[in-house]
Coordinates of C-alpha atoms and ligand atoms in Angstrom, one line a residue:
X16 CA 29.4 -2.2 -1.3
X17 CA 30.6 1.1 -2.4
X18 CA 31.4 3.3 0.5
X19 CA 28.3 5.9 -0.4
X20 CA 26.3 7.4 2.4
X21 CA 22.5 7.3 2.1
X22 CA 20.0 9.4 3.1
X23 CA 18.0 8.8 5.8
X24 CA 16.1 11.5 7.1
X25 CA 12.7 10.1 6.9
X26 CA 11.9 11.7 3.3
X27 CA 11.3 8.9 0.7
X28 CA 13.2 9.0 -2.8
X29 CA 9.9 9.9 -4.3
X30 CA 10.0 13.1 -1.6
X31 CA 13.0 14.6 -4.2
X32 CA 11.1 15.5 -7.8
X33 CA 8.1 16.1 -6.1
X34 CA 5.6 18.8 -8.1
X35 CA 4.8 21.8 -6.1
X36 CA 2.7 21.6 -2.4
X37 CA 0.5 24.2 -1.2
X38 CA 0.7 25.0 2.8
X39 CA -2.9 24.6 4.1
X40 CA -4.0 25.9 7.5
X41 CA -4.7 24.7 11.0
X42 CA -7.8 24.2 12.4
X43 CA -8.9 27.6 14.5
X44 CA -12.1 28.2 14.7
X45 CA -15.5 25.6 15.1
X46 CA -16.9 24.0 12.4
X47 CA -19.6 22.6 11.5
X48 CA -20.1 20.1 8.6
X49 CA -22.0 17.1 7.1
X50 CA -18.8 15.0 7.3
X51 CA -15.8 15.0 8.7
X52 CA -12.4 12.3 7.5
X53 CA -9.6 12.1 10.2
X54 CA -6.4 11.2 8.5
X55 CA -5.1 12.9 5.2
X56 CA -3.6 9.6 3.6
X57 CA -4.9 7.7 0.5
X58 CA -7.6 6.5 2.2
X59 CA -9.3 9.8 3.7
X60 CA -8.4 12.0 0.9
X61 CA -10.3 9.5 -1.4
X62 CA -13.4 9.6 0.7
X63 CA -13.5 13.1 1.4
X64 CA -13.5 14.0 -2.3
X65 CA -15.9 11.3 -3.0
X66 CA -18.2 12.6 -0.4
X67 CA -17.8 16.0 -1.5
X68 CA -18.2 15.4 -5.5
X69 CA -22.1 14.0 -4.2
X70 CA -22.0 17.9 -2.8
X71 CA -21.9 17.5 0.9
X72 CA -19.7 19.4 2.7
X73 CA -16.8 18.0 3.9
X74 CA -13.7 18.9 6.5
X75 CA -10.6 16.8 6.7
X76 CA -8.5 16.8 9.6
X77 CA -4.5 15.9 9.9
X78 CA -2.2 15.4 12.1
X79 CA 1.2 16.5 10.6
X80 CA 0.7 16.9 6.8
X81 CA -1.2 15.4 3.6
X82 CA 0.3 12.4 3.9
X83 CA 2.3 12.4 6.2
X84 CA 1.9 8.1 6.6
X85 CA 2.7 5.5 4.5
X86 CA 0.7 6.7 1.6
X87 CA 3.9 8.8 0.8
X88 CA 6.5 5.9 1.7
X89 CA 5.0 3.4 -0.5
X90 CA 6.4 2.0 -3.8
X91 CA 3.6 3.2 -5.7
X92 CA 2.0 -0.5 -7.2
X93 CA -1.5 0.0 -8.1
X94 CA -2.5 -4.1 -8.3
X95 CA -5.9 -5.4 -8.0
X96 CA -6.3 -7.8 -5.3
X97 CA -6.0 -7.7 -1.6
X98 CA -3.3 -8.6 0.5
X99 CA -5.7 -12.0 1.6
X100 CA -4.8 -14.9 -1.3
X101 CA -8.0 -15.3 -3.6
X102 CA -8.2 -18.7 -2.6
X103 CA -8.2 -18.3 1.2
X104 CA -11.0 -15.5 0.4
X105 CA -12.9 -18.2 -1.8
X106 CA -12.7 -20.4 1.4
X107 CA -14.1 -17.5 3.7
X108 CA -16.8 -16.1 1.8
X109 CA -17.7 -18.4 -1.0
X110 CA -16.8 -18.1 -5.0
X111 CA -20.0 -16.0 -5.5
X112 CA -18.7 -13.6 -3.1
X113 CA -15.4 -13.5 -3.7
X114 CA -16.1 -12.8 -7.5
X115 CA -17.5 -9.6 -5.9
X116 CA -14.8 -8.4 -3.9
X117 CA -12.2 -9.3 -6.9
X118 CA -14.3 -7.1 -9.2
X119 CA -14.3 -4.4 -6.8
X120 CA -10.4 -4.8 -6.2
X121 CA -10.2 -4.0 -10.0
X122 CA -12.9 -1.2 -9.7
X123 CA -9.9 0.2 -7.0
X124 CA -7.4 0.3 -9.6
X125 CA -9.5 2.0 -12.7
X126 CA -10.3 4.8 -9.7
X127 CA -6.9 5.5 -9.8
X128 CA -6.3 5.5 -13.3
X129 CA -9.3 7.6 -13.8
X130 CA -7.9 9.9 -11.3
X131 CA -5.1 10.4 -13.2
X132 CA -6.4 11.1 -16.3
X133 CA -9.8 13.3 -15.3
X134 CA -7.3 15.7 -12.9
X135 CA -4.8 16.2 -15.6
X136 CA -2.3 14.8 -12.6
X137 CA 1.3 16.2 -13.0
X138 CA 4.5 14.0 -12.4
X139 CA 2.4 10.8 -11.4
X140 CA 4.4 9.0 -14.6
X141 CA 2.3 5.7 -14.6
X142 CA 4.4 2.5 -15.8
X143 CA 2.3 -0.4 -16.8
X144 CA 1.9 -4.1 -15.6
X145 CA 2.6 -6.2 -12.2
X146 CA 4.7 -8.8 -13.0
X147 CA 5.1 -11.4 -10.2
X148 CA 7.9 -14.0 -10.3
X149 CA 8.7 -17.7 -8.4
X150 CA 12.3 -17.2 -7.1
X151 CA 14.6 -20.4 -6.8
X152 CA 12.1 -22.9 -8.4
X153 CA 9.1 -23.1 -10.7
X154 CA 6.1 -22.5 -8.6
X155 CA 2.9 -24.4 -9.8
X156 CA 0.7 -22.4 -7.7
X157 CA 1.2 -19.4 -10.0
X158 CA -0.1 -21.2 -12.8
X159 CA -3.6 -22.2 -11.2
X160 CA -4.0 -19.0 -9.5
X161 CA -3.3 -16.9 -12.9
X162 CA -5.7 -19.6 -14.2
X163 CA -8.2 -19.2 -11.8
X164 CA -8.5 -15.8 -12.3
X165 CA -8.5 -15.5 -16.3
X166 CA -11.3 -18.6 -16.5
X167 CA -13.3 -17.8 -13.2
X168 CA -13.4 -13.9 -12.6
X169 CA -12.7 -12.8 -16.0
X170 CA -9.6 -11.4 -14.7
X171 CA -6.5 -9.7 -16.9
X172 CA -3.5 -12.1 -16.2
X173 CA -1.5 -13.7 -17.4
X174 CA 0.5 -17.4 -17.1
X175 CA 4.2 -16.3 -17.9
X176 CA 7.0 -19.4 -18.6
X177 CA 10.4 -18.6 -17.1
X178 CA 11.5 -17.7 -20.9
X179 CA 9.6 -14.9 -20.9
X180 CA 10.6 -13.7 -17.8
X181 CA 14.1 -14.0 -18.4
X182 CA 13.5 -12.0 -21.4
X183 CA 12.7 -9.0 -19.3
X184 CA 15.0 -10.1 -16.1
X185 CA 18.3 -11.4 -16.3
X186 CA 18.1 -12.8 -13.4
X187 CA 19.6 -16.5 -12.1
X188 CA 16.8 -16.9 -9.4
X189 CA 13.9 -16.5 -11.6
X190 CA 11.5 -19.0 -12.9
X191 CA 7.8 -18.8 -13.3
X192 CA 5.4 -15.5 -13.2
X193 CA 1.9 -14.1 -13.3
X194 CA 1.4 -11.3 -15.3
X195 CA -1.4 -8.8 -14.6
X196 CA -0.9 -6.0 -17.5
X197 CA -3.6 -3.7 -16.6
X198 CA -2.2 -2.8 -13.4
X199 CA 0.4 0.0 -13.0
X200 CA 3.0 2.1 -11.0
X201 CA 3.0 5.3 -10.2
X202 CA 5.1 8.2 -8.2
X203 CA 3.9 8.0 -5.0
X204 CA 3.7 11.3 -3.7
X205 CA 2.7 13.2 -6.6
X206 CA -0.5 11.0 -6.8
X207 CA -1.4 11.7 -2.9
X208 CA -0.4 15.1 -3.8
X209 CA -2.7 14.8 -6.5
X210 CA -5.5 13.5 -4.6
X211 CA -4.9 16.0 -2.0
X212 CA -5.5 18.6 -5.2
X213 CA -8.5 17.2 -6.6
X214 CA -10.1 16.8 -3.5
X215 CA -9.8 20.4 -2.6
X216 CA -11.3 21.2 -5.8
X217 CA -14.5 19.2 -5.3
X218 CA -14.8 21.6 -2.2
X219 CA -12.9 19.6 0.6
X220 CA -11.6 21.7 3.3
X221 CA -8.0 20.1 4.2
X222 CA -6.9 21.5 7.6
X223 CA -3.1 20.1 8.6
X224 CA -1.4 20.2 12.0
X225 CA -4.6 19.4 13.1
X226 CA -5.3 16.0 15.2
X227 CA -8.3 14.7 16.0
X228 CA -7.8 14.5 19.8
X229 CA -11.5 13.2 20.9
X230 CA -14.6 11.8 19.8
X231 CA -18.2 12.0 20.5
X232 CA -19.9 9.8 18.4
X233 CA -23.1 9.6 20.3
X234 CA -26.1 11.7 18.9
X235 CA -26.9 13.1 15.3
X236 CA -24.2 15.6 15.7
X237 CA -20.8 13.6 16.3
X238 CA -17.9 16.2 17.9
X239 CA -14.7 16.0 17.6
X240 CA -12.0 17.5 19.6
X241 CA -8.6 19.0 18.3
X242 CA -6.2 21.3 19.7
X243 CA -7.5 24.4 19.5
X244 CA -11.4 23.7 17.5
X245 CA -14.1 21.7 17.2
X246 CA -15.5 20.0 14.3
X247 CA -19.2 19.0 14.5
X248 CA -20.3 16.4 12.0
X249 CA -23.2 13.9 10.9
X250 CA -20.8 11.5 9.7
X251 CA -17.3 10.8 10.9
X252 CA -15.1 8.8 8.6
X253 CA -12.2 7.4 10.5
X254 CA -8.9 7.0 8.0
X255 CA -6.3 7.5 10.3
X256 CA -4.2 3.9 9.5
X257 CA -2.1 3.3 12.7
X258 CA -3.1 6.7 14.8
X259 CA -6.0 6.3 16.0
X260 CA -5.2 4.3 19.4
X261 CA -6.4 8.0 21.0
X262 CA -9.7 8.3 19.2
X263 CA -11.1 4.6 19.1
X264 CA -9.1 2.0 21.2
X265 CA -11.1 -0.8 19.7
X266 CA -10.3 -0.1 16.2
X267 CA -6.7 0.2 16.7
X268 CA -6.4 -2.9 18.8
X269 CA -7.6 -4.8 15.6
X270 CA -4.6 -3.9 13.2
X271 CA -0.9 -5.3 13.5
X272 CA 1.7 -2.2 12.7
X273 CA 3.9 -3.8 10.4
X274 CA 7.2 -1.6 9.2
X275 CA 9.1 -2.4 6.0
X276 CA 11.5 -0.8 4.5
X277 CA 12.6 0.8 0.7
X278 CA 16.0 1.3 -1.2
X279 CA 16.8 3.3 -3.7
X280 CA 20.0 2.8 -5.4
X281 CA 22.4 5.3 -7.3
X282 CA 22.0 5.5 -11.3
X283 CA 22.9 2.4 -12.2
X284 CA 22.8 3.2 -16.0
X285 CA 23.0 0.6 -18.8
X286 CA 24.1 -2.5 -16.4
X287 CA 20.4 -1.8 -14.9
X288 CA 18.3 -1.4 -18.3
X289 CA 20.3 -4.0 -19.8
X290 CA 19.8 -6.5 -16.5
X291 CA 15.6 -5.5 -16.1
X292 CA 14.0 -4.4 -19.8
X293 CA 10.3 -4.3 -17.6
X294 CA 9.3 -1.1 -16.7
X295 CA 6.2 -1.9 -14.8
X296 CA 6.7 -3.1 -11.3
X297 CA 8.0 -6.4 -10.1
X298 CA 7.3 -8.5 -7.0
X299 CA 9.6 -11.7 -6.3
X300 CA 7.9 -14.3 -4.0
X301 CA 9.0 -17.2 -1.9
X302 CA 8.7 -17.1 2.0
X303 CA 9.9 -13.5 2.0
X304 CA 9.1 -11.0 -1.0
X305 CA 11.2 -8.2 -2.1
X306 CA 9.4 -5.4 -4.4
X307 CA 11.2 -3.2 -6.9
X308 CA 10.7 -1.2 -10.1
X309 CA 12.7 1.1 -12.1
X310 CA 12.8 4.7 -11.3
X311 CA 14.3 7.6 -12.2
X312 CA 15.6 6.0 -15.9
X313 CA 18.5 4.1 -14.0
X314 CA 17.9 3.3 -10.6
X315 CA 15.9 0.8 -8.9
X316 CA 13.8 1.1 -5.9
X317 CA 13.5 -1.9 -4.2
X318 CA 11.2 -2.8 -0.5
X319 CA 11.3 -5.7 1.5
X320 CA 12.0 -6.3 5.6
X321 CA 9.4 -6.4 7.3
X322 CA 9.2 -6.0 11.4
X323 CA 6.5 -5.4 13.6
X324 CA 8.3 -2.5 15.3
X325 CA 9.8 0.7 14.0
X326 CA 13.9 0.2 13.4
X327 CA 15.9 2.2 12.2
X328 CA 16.4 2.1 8.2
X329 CA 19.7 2.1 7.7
X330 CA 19.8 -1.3 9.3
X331 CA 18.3 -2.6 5.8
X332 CA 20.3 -1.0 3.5
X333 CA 22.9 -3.7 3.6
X334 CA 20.4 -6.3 3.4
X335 CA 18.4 -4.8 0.8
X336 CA 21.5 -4.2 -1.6
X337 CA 22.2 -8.1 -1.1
X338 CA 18.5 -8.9 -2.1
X339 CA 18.9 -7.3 -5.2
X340 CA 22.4 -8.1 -6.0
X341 CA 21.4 -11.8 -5.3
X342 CA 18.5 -11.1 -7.8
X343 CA 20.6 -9.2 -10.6
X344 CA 24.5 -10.5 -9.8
X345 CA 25.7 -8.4 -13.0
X346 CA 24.9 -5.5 -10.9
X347 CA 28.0 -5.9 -8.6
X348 CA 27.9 -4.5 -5.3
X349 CA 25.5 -1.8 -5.8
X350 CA 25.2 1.5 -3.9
X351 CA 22.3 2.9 -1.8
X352 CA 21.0 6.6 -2.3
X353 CA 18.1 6.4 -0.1
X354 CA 16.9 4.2 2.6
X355 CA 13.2 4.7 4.6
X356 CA 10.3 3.0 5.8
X357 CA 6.5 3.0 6.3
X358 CA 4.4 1.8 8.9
X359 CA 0.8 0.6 7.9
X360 CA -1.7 -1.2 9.7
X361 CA -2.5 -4.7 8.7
X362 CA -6.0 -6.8 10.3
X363 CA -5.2 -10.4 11.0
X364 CA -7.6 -11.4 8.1
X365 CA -5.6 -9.3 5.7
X366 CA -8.7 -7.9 4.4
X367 CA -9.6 -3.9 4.5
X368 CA -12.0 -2.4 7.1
X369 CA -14.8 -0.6 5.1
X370 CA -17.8 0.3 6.9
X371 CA -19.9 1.7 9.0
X372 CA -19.1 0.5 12.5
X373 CA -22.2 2.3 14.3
X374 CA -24.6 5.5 13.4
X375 CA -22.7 7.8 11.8
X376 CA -19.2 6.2 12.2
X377 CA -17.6 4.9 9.5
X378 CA -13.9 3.3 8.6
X379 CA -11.9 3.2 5.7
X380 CA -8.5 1.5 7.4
X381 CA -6.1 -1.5 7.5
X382 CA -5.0 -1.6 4.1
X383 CA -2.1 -3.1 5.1
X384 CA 0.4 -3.2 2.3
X385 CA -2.2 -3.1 -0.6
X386 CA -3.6 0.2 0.1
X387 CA -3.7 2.1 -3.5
X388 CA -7.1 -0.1 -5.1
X389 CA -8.4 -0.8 -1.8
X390 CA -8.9 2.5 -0.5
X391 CA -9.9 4.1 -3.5
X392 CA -12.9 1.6 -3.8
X393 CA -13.7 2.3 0.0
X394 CA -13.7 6.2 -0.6
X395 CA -16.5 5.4 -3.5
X396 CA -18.5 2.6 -1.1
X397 CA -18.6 4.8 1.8
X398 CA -19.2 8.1 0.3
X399 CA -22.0 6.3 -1.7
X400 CA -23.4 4.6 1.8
X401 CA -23.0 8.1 3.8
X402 CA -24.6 10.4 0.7
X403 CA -27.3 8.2 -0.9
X404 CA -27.6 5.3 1.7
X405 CA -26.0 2.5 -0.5
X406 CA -25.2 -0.6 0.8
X407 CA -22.4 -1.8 -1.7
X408 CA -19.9 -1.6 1.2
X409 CA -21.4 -4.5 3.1
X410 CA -19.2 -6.8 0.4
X411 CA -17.1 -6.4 2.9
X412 CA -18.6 -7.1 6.3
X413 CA -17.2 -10.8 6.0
X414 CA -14.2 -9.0 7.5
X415 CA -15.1 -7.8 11.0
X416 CA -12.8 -5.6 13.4
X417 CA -11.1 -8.5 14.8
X418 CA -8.6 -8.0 17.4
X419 CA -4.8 -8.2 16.5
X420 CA -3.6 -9.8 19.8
X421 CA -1.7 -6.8 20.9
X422 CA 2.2 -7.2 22.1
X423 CA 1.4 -11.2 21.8
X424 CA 0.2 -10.8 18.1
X425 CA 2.9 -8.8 17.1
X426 CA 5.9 -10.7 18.6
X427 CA 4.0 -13.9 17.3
X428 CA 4.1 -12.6 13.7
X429 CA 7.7 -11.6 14.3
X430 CA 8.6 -14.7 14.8
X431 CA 6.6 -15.6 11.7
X432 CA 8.5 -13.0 9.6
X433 CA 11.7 -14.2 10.6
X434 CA 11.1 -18.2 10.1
X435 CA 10.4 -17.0 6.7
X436 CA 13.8 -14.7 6.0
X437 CA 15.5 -17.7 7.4
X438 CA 13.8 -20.1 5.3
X439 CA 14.7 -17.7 2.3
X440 CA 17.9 -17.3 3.3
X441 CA 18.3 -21.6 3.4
X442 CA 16.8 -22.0 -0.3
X443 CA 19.4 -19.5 -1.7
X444 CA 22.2 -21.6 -0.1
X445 CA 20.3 -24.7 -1.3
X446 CA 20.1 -23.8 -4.7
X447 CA 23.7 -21.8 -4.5
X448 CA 22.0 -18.3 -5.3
X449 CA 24.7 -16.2 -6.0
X450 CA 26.1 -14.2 -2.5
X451 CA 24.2 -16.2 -0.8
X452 CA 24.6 -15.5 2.7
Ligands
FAD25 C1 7.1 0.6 2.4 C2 5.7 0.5 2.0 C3 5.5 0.1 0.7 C4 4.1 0.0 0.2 N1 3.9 -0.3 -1.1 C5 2.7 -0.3 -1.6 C6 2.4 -0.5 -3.0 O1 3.3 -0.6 -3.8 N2 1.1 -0.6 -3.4 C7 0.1 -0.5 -2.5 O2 -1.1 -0.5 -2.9 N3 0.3 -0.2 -1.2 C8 1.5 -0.1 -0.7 N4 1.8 0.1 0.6 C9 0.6 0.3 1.5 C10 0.0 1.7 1.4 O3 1.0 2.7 1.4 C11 -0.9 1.9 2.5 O4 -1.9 0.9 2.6 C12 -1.7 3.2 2.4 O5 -0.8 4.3 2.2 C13 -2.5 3.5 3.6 O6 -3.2 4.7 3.4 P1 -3.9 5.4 4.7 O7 -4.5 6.6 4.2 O8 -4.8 4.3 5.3 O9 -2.8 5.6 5.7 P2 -1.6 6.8 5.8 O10 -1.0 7.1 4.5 O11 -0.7 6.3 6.9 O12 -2.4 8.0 6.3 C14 -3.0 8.1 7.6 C15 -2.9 9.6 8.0 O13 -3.7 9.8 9.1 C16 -3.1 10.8 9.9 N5 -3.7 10.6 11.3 C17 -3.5 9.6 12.1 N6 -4.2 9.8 13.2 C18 -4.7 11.0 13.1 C19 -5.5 11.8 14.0 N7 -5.9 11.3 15.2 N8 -6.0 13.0 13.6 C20 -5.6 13.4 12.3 N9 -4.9 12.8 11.5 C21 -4.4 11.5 11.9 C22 -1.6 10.5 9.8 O14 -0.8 11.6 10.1 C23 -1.5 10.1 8.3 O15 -1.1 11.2 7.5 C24 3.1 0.2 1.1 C25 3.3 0.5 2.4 C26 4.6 0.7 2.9 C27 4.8 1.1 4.3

């Protein structure tokens, strides 16, 4: 690798050309309100504008910053879906069921493209199309789930043949693909920036460097605590991903904190646009996945690692620039820019928690790392449930708070994680992958 030192200060690429951000206040005084969202990520900004477009009033309380969590670490793939396979949700719930939770997926991802387009949305530069591709040897399974979905749900995807991928990536470990051309990339922290904006101009009152430190969620007035206010509200929404361990034990002991970590490489120039013609995003499978898109005309961002602790990035930047040099050999040795990660909370069933989890309390949380669709279709479900008493949400109640097995569950999937880099690694040697390790 070239000797180029990244930066690793915690800010993402995408933290760089990033439009203009307004400074909002703390929380000084009490408040009352009709609602109040804890956690200023994708998930509560959606709910809080949704709520407060049906004209309730709405405060939103964070901790450090609009977005401050993964929701500005992520590599920006809008997909339909959830991180659960459709077939393990048809076994769970049932086909009918599972139609309806697919459709909603989808609803997810025209909520974000709508966003978009309504709010005028600066710098958000949407690419088009998910393209996912078998790595080392044709996968069958792509076939029947892309088949699946076209016949039985109506879905947009497609059944690509390893010719056409290879005509948009020059890669030697590339066979089969799916092909989903409605969904989309975008930059991720102009869109929560975005949302941030649009919210705040259907009357959401953002107040940052505000935690919520307690709740009360007994009685018609729920209270919540935070440094130096305190909010009351008829409706809590609890959006806080990871950080809520303080506020509701319960809920946090049922999500698995997994870390994984992004690349971005220098320009790369024509070697890159001549080695990946797609410009939507691209997600290679086989026991470990790797995630990466182009950015920036000539660079590629890339994820993949995943731990169940927080390590230090720069520990991935060697291993991601061998991912994708293994991927795109005609790169060379390429060099890494910028290096971070994201933490995000992931339920054991892999599905989202939308709901209302007693009188008043409600959570949009544990989108794991599928968060854009999913919690822009939980912002509409709940603030239709809190504002007009619909019970669409309920789609979702197959998927209880179940708990994550605490240091056990996280060591177990670990161990999980790294069967599966090791398998990886033992299928590029097999099938002499070039730099294989
Ligand atoms: C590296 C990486 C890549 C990813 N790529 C994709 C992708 O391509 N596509 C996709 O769909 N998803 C992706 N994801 C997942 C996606 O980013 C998340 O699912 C999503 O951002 C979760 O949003 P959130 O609002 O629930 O959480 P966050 O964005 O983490 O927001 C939670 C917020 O709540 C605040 N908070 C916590 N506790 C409190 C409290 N007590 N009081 C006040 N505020 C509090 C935090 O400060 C934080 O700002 C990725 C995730 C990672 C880490």
């Amino acid at each position: 690798m070239q000797a180029h030192k990244p930066i690793s200060d915690g800010h993402s690429w995408y933290a760089e050309p990033m439009a203009p951000v307004p400074e909002r206040p703390r929380l000084t005084f009490d408040l009352d309100v009709d609602v109040c969202v804890i956690g200023g990520g994708l998930a509560g900004l959606t709910v809080a504008r949704e709520v407060a477009r049906r004209g309730w009033s709405v405060a939103l309380l964070e901790a450090q910053t609009v977005a401050s969590g993964a929701s500005r670490r992520n590599v920006g793939f809008v997909l339909p879906g959830f991180l659960e396979t459709i077939d393990r949700i048809i076994e769970r719930v049932g086909m009918d069921q599972a139609k309806e939770l697919w459709t909603l997926s989808e609803r997810g991802v025209e909520y974000v493209r709508e966003t978009i387009r309504d709010t005028n949305m600066p710098g958000v530069t949407p690419a088009d199309g998910w393209l996912q591709v078998a790595k080392f040897r044709h996968d069958p399974a792509l076939n029947k789930t892309a088949t699946l979905l076209s016949e039985q749900f109506g879905a947009q995807v497609e059944s690509w043949s390893a010719e056409q991928v290879g005509a948009v990536l020059k890669s030697p470990l590339y066979r089969n693909g799916m092909h989903f051309p409605r969904a989309f990339t975008v930059h991720p922290v102009n869109y929560v920036q975005g949302l941030a904006a649009a919210a705040e101009q259907a009357g959401v009152r953002i107040f940052e460097h505000t935690p919520a430190l307690s709740l009360d969620p007994a009685g018609i007035r729920k209270r919540i605590g935070t440094p130096s206010a305190r909010v009351r509200a008829a409706q809590v929404v609890l959006a806080g991903n990871t950080g809520l361990e303080g506020l509701m034990p319960r809920l946090a002991a049922s999500l698995l904190p997994v870390t994984s970590y992004v690349v971005t490489t220098v320009p790369l120039g024509d070697k890159l646009r001549e080695a990946v013609t797609y410009q939507g995003g691209v997600s290679d499978t086989d026991f470990m996945d790797n995630h990466y898109r182009i950015t920036g005309g000539d660079r590629l961002v890339c994820s993949g690692g995943l731990t169940t602790w927080q390590s230090d990035p720069k520990r991935f930047v060697r291993r991601l620039a061998r991912d994708i040099r293994r991927a795109f050999p005609q790169l060379g040795s390429v060099a890494i820019d910028h290096v971070w990660s994201g933490t995000t909370g992931s339920p054991v069933h892999k599905m989202p928690q939308i709901g209302e989890i007693a009188p008043g309390v409600w959570v949009s949380n544990g989108y794991g790392g599928q968060g854009y669709n999913t919690s822009a279709v939980a912002g509409e479900l709940i603030a239709a449930g809190i504002v007009e008493g619909d019970e669409s949400w309920r789609a979702f109640s197959s998927y209880d708070l179940v708990w994550a097995g605490g240091k056990t569950g996280r060591s177990a999937m670990q161990v999980y994680y790294w069967s599966c880099r090791f398998r990886d690694r033992f299928h590029a040697v097999f099938n002499n992958a070039p730099d294989a390790p």
